[in-house]
mmCIF file of C-alpha atoms and ligand atoms in Angstrom:
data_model
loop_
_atom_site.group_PDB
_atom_site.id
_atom_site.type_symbol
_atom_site.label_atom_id
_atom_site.label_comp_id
_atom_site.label_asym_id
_atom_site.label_seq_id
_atom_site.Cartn_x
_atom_site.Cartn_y
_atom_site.Cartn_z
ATOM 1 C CA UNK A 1286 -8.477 -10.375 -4.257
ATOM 2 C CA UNK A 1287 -8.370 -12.367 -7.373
ATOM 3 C CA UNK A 1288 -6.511 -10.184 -10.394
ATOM 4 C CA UNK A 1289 -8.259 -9.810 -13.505
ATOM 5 C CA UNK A 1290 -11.706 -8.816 -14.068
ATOM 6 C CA UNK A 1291 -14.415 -11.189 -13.930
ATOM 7 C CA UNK A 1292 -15.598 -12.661 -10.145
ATOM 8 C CA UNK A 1293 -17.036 -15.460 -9.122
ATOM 9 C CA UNK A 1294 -20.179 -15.922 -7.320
ATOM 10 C CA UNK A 1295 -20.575 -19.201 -5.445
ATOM 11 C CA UNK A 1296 -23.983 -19.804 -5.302
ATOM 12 C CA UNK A 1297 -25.047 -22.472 -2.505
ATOM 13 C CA UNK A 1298 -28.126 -24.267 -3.693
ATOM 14 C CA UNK A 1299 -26.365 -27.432 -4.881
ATOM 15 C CA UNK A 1300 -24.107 -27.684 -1.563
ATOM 16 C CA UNK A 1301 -25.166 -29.313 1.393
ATOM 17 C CA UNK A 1302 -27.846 -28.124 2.521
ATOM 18 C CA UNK A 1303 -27.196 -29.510 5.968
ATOM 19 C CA UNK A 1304 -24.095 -27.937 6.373
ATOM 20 C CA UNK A 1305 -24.129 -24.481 4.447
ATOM 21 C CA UNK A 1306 -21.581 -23.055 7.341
ATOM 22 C CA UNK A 1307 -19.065 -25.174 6.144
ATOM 23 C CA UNK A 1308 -20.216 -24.434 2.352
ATOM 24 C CA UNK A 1309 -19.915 -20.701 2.434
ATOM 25 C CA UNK A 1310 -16.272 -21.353 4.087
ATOM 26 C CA UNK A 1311 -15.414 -23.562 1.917
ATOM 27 C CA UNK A 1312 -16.260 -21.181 -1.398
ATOM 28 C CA UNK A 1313 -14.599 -18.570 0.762
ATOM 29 C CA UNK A 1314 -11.065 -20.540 1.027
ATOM 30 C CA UNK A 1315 -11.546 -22.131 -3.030
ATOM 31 C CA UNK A 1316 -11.376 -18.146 -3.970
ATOM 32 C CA UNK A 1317 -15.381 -17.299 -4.417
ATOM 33 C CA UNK A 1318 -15.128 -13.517 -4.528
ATOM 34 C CA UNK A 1319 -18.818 -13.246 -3.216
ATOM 35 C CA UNK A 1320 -21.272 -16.186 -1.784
ATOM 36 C CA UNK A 1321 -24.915 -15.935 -3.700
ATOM 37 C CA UNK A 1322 -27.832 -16.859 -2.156
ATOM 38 C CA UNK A 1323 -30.984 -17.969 -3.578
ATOM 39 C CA UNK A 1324 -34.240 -17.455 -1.590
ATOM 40 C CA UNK A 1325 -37.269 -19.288 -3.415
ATOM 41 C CA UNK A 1326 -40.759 -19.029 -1.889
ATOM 42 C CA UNK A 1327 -42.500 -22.252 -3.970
ATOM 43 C CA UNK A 1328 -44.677 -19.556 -5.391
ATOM 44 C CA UNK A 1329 -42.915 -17.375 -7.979
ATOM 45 C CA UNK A 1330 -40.682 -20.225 -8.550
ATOM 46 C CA UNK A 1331 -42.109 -24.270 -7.894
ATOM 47 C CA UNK A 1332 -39.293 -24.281 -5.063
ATOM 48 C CA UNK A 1333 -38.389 -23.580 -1.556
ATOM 49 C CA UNK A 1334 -34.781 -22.844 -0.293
ATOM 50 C CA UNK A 1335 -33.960 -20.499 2.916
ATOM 51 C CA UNK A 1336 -34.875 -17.206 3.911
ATOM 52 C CA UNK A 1337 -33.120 -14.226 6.144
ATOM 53 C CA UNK A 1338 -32.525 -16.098 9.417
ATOM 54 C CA UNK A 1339 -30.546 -18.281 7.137
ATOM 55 C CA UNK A 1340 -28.408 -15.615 6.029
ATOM 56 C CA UNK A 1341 -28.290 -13.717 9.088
ATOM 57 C CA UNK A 1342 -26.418 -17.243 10.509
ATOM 58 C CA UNK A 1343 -24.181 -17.742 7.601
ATOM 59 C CA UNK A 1344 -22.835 -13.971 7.737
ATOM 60 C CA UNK A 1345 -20.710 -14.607 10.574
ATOM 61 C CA UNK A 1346 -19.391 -17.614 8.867
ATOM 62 C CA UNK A 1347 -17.631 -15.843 6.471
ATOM 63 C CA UNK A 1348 -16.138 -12.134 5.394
ATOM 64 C CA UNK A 1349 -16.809 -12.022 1.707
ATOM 65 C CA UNK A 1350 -19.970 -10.398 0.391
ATOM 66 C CA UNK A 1351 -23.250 -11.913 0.359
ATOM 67 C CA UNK A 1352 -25.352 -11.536 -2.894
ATOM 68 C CA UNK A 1353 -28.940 -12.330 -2.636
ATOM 69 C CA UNK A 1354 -30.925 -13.230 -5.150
ATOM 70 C CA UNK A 1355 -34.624 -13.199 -4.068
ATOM 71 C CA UNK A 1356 -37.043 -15.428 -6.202
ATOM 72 C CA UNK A 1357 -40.126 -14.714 -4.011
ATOM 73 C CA UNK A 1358 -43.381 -12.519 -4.953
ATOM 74 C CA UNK A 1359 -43.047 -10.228 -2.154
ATOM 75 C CA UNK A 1360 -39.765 -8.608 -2.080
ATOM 76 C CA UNK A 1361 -41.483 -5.438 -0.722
ATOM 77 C CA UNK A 1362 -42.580 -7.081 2.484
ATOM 78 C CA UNK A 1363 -39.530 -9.107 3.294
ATOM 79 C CA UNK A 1364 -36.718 -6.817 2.291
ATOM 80 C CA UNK A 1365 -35.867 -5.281 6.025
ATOM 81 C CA UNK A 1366 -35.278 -8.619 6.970
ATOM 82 C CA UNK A 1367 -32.699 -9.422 4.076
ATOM 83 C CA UNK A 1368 -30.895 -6.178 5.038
ATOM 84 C CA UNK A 1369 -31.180 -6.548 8.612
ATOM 85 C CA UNK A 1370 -29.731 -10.094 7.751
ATOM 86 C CA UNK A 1371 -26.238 -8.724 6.252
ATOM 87 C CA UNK A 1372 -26.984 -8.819 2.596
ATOM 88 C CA UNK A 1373 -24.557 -6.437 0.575
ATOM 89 C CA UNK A 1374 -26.486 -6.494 -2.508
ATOM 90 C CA UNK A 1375 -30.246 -7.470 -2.886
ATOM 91 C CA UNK A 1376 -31.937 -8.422 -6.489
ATOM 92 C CA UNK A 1377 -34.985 -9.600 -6.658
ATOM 93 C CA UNK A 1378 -36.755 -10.395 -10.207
ATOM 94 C CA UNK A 1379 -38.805 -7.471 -12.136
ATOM 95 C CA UNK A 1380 -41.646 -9.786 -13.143
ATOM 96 C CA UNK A 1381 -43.451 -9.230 -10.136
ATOM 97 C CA UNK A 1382 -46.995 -7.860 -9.295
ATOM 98 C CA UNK A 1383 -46.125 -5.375 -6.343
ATOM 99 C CA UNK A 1384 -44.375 -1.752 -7.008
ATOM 100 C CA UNK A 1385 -40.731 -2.108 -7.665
ATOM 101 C CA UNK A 1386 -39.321 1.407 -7.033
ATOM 102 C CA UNK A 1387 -39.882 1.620 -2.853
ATOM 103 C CA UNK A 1388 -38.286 -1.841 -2.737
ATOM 104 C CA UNK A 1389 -35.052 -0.742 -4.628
ATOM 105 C CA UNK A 1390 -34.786 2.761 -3.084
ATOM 106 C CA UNK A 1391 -34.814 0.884 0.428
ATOM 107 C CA UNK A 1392 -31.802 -1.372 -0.297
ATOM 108 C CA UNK A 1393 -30.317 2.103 -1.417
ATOM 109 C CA UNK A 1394 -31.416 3.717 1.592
ATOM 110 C CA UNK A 1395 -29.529 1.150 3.516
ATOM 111 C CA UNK A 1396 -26.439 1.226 1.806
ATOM 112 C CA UNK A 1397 -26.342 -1.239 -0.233
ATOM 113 C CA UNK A 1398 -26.056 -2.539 -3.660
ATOM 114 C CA UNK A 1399 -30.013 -3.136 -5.562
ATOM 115 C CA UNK A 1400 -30.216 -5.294 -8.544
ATOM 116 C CA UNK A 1401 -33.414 -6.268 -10.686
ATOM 117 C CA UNK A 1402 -33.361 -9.845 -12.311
ATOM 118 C CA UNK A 1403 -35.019 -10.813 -15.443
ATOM 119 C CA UNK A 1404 -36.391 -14.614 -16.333
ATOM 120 C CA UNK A 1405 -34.689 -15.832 -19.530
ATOM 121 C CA UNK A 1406 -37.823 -15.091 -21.543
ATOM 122 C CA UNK A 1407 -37.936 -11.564 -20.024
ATOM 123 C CA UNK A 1408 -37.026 -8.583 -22.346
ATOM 124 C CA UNK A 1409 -34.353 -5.917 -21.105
ATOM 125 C CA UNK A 1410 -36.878 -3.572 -22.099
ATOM 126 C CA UNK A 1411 -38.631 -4.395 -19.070
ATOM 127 C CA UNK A 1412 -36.348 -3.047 -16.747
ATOM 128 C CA UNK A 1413 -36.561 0.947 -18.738
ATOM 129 C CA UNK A 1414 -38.425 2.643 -16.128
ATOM 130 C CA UNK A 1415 -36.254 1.595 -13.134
ATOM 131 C CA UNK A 1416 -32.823 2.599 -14.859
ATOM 132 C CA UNK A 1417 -31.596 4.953 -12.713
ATOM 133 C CA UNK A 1418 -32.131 2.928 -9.641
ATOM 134 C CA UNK A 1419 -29.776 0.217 -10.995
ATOM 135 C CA UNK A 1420 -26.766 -0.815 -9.393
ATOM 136 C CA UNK A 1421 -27.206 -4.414 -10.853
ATOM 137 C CA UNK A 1422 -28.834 -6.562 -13.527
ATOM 138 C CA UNK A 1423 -28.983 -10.544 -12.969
ATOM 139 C CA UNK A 1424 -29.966 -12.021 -16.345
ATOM 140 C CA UNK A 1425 -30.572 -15.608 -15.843
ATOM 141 C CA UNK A 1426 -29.432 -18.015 -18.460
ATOM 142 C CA UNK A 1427 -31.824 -21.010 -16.712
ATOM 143 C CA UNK A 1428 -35.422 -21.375 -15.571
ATOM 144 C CA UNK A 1429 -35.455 -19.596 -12.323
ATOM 145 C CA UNK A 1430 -36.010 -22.553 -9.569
ATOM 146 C CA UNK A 1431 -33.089 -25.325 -9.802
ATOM 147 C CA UNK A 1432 -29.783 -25.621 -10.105
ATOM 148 C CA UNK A 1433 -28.291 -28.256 -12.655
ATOM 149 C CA UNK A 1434 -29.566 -27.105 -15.692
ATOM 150 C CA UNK A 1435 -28.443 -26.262 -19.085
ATOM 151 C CA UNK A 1436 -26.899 -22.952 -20.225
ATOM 152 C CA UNK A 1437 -29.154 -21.023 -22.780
ATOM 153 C CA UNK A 1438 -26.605 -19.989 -25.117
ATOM 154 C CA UNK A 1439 -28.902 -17.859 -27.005
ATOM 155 C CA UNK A 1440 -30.113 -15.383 -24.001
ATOM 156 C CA UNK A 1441 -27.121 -14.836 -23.238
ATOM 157 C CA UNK A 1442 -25.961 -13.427 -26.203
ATOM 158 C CA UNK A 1443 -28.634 -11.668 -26.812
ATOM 159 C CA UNK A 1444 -29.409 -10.001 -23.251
ATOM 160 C CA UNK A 1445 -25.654 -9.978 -21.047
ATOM 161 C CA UNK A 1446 -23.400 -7.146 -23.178
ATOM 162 C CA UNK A 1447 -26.936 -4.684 -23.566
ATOM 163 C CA UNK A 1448 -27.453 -5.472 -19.925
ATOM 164 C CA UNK A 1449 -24.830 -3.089 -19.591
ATOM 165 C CA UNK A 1450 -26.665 -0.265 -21.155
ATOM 166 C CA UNK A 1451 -29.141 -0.321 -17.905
ATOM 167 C CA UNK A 1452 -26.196 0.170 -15.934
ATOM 168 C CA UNK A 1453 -24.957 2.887 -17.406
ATOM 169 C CA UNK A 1454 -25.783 5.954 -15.294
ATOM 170 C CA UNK A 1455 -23.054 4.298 -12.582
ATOM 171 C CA UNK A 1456 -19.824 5.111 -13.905
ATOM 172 C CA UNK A 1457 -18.379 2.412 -11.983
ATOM 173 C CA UNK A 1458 -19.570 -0.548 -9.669
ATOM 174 C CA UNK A 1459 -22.373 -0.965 -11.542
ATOM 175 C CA UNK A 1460 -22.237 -4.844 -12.293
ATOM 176 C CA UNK A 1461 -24.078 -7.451 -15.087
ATOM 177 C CA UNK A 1462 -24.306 -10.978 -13.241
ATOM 178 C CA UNK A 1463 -25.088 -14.040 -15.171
ATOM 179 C CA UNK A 1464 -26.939 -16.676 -13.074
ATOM 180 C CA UNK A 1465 -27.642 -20.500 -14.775
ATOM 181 C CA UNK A 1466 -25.778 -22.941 -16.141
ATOM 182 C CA UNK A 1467 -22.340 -21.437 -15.628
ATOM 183 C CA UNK A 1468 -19.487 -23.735 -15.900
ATOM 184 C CA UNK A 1469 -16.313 -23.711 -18.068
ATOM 185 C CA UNK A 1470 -18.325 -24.493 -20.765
ATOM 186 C CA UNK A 1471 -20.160 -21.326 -20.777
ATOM 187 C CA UNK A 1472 -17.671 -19.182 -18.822
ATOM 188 C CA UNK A 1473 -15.579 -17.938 -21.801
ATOM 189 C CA UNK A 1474 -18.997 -16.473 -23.720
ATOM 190 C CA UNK A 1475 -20.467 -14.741 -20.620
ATOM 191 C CA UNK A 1476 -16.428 -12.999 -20.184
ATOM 192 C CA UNK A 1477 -17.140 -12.365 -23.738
ATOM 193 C CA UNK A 1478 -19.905 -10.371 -23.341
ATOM 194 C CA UNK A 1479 -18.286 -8.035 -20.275
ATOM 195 C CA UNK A 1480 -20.224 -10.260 -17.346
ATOM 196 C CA UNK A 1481 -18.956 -8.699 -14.187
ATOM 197 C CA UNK A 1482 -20.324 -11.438 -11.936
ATOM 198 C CA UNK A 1483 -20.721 -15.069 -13.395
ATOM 199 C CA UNK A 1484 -22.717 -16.961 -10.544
ATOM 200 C CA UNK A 1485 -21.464 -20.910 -10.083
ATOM 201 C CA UNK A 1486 -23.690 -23.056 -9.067
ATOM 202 C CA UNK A 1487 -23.726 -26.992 -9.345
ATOM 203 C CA UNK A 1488 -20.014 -26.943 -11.286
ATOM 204 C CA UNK A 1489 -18.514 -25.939 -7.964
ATOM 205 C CA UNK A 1490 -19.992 -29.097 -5.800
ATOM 206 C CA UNK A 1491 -19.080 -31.710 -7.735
ATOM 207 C CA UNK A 1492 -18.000 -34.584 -5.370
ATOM 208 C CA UNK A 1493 -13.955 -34.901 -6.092
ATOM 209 C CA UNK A 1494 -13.708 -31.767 -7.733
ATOM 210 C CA UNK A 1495 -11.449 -29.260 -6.198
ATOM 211 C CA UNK A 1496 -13.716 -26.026 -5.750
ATOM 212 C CA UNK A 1497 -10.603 -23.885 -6.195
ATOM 213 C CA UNK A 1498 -9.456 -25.204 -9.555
ATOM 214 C CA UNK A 1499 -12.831 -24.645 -10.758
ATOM 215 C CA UNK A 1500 -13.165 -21.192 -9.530
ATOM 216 C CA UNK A 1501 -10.139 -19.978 -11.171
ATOM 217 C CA UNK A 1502 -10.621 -21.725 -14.422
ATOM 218 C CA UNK A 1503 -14.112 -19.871 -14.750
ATOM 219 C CA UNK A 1504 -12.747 -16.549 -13.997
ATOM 220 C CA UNK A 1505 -9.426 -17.412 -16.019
ATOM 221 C CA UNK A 1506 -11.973 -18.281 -19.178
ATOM 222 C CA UNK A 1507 -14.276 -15.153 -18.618
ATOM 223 C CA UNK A 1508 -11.315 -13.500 -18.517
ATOM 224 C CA UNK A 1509 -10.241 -14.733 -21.589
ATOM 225 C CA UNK A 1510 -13.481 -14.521 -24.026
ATOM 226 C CA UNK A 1511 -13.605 -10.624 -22.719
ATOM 227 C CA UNK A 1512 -9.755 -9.839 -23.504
ATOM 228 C CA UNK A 1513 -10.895 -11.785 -27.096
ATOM 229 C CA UNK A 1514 -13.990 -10.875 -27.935
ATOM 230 C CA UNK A 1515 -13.765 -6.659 -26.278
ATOM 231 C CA UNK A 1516 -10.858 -5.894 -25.526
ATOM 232 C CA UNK A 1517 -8.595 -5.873 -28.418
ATOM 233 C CA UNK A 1518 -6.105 -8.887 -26.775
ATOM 234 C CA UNK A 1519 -5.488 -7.049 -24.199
ATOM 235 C CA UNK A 1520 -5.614 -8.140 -20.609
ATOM 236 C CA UNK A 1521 -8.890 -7.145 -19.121
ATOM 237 C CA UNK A 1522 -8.141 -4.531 -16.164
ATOM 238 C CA UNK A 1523 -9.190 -5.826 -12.415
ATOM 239 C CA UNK A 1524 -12.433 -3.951 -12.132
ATOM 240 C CA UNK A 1525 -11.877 -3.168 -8.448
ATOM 241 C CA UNK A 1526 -8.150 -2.059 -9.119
ATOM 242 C CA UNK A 1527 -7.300 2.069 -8.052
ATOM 243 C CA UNK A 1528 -5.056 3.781 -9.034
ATOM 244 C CA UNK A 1529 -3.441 7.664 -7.869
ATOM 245 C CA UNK A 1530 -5.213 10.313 -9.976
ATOM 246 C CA UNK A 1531 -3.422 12.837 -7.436
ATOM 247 C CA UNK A 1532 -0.957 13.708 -4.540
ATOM 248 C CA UNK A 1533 -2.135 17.077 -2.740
ATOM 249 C CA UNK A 1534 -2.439 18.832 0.336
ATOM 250 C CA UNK A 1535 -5.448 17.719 2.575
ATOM 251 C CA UNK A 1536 -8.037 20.588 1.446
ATOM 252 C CA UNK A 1537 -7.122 20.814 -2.166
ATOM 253 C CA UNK A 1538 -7.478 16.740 -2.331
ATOM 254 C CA UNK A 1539 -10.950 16.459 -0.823
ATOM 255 C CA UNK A 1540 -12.184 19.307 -2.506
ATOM 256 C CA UNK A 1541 -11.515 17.229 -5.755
ATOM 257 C CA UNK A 1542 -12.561 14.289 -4.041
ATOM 258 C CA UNK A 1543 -15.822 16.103 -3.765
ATOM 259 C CA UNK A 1544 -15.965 17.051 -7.619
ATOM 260 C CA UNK A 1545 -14.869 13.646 -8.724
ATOM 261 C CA UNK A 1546 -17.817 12.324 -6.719
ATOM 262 C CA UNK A 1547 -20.391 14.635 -8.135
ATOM 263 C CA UNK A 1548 -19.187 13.753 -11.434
ATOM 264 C CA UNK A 1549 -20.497 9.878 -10.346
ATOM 265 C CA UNK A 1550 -16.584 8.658 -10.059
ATOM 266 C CA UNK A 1551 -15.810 6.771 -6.823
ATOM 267 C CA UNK A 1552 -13.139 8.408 -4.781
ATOM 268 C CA UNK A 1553 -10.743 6.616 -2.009
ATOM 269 C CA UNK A 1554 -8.986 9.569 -0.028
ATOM 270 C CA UNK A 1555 -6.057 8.450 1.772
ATOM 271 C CA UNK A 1556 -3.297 9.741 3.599
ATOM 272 C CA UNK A 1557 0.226 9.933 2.152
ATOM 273 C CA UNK A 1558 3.503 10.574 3.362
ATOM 274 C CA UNK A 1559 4.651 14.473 2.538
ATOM 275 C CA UNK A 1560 4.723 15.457 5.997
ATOM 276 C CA UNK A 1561 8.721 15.267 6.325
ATOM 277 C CA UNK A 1562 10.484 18.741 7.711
ATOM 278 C CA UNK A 1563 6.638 19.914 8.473
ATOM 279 C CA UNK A 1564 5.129 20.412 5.924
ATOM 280 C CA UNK A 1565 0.844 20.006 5.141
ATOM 281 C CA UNK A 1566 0.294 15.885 4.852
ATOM 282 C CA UNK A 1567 -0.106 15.218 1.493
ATOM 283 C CA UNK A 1568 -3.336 13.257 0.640
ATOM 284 C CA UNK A 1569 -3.569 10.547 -2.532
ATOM 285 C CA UNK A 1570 -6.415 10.702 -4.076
ATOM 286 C CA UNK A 1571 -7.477 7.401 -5.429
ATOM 287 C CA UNK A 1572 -9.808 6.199 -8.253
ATOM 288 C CA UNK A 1573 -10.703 3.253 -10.148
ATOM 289 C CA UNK A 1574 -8.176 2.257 -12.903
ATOM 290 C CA UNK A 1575 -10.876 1.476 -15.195
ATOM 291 C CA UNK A 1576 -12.071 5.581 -14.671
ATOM 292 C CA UNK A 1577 -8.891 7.216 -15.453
ATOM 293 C CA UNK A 1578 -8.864 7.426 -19.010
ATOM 294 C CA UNK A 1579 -12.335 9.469 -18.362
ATOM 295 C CA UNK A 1580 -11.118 11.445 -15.287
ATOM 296 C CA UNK A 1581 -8.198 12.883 -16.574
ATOM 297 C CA UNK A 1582 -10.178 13.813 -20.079
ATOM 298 C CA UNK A 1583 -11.925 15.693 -17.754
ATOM 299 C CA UNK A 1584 -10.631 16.858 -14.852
ATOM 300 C CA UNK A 1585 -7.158 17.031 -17.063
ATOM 301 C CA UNK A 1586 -7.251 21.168 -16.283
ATOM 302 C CA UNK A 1587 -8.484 21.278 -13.209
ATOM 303 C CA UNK A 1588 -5.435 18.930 -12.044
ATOM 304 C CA UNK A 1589 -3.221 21.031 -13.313
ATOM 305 C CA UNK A 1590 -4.820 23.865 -11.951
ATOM 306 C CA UNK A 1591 -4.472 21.984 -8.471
ATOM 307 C CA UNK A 1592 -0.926 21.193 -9.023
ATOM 308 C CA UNK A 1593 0.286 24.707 -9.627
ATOM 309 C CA UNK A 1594 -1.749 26.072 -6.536
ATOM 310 C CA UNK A 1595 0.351 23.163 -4.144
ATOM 311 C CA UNK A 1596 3.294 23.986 -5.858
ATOM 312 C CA UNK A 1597 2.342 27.739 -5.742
ATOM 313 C CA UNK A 1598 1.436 27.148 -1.799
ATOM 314 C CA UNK A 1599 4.590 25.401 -0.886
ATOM 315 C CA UNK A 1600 6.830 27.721 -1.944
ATOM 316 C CA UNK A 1601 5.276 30.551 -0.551
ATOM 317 C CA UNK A 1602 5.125 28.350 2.229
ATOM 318 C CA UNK A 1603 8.147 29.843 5.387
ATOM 319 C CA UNK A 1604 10.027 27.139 6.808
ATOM 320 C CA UNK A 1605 8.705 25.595 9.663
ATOM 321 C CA UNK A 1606 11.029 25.702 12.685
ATOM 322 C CA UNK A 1607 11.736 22.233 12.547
ATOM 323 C CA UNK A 1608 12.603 22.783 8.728
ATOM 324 C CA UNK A 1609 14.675 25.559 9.757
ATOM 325 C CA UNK A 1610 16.482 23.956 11.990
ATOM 326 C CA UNK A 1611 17.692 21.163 9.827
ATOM 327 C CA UNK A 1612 18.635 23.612 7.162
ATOM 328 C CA UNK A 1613 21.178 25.485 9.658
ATOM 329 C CA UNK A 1614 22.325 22.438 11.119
ATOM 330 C CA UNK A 1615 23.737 21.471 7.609
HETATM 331 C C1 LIG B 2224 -31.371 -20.887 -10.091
HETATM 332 C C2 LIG B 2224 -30.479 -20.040 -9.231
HETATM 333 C C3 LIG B 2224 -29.040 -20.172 -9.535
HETATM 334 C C4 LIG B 2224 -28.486 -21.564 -9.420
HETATM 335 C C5 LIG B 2224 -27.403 -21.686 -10.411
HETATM 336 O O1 LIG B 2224 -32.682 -20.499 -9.916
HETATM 337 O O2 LIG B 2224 -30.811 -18.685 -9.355
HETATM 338 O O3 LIG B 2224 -28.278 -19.261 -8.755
HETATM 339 O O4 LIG B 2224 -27.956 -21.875 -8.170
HETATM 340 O O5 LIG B 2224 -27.008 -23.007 -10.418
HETATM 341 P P1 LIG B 2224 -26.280 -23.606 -11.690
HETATM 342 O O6 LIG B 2224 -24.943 -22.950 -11.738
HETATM 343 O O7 LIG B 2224 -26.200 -25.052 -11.378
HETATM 344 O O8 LIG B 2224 -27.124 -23.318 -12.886
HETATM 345 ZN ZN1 LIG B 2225 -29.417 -17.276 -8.372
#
């Protein structure tokens, strides 16, 4: 996993279309953190691409996450298919004439990630009444239909930092992707405005260039505009980086697993070491760097109320026989 905070999406329109099994590897060993796919149906945009068969092949090609990025007018009727097909996240564009809602609450339902994507000449406003369903927004910075074309500088800075503000209900994971015209050109603005996903197109299939060079100087430049321009200098936190909020014994660390969750902060539970001479496992309870700041503002009391009841526990605690034991032996 690449350090720092941006991640790249390779999309695969520009690559060879006749071998994409070898394109999605490729991206995969160049250091793509996620392959994006773009499904046109040549009627909401004046193209045609692949569909969820495709997809369905090119999963087992590969082990990073699939993005897809549906440009069709029928989301609704297709989406099984997409998830059936191994899709971790699924956005599909808000300008269309069908409901919205049952689409994104099935790509919830399935356990995965739901996005809404808005045409450059689309207003964020547009995207209000499906807020809380968000675990994505794709603002394009192109024409939705074609690789290759120019970034639009002005959309960008106008749409990707609010985008965030739709987002905002998911304390973590939720993500902004930009999508069009992303290159190292543009790469430093879109950091610059918190971008959590930039998605490369064309730059990354240039014949001669090395994919993996590219990859890294995008992130590295994203990277760099968003420790400028919002972060005070600083270097920008990986966004998927954990660390230990807490060490306790197995109840008292999943029951604040459980209130950490309902509070809307991811948890990782995992088992520790503690166990020496007997005593309960300990279990460390892991959450996202980016959340601790936040977590311990708020939980700050009830972790110390935790700590003094394992502390409290253990030394009330009689020695086990195998504890025992060692102690007489000494
Ligand atoms: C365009 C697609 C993009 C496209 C980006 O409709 O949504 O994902 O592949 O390609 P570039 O990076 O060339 O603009
Ligand atoms: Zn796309």
């Amino acid at each position: 996993m690449a350090a720092g905070r941006a991640r790249v999406a390779a999309s695969i329109l520009d690559a060879d279309l006749g071998n994409l099994a070898h394109a999605v590897g490729r991206a995969e060993r160049s250091g793509a953190d996620r392959i994006h796919l773009d499904v046109m149906d040549g009627h909401f945009v004046p193209n045609l691409t692949f569909g969820a068969r495709t997809i369905r092949a090119l999963r087992r090609r590969t082990r990073i996450p699939f993005d897809a990025h549906l440009m069709i007018s029928e989301p609704g009727r297709y989406i099984d298919e997409f998830l059936d097909a191994g899709c971790d996240s699924i956005t599909f564009h808000v300008e269309i004439d069908e409901p919205i809602e049952p689409t994104l609450r099935r790509i919830h339902a399935a356990g995965r990630m739901a996005g809404l994507a808005l045409r450059p000449a689309t207003p964020l406003a547009a995207l209000e009444p499906y807020r809380a369903l968000l675990d994505i927004v794709l603002v394009m910075t192109v024409e939705p239909g074609f690789g290759g074309q120019s970034f639009m500088r002005d959309v960008a800075t106008d749409k990707v930092l609010a985008a965030r503000g739709y987002i905002g209900h998911r304390l973590h994971g939720g993500e902004v992707h930009v999508d069009g015209g992303i290159n190292r050109e543009s790469a430093e603005l879109v950091g610059g405005q918190a971008a959590d996903v930039l998605v490369v197109g064309s730059a990354l299939w240039v014949r001669g260039h090395d994919m993996g060079r590219e990859i890294r100087l995008v992130r590295a430049l994203a990277d760099e505009g968003y420790q400028y321009g919002l972060n005070a200098g600083l270097p920008p936190t990986p966004r998927d980086a954990m660390i230990t909020l807490a060490s306790l014994p197995r109840s008292l660390a999943s029951s604040l697993a459980d209130e950490l969750e309902s509070g809307g902060i991811a948890v990782l539970l995992l088992r520790g070491d503690g166990a020496r001479d007997g005593d309960e496992p300990e279990f460390v309870v892991l959450i996202p760097t980016a959340a601790e700041p936040m977590a311990r503002e708020r939980y700050g009391d009830r972790l110390a109320e935790l700590a003094e009841t394992a502390a409290a526990a253990q030394a009330a605690r009689p020695p086990t026989a195998f504890a025992a034991r060692r102690r007489t032996d000494r």
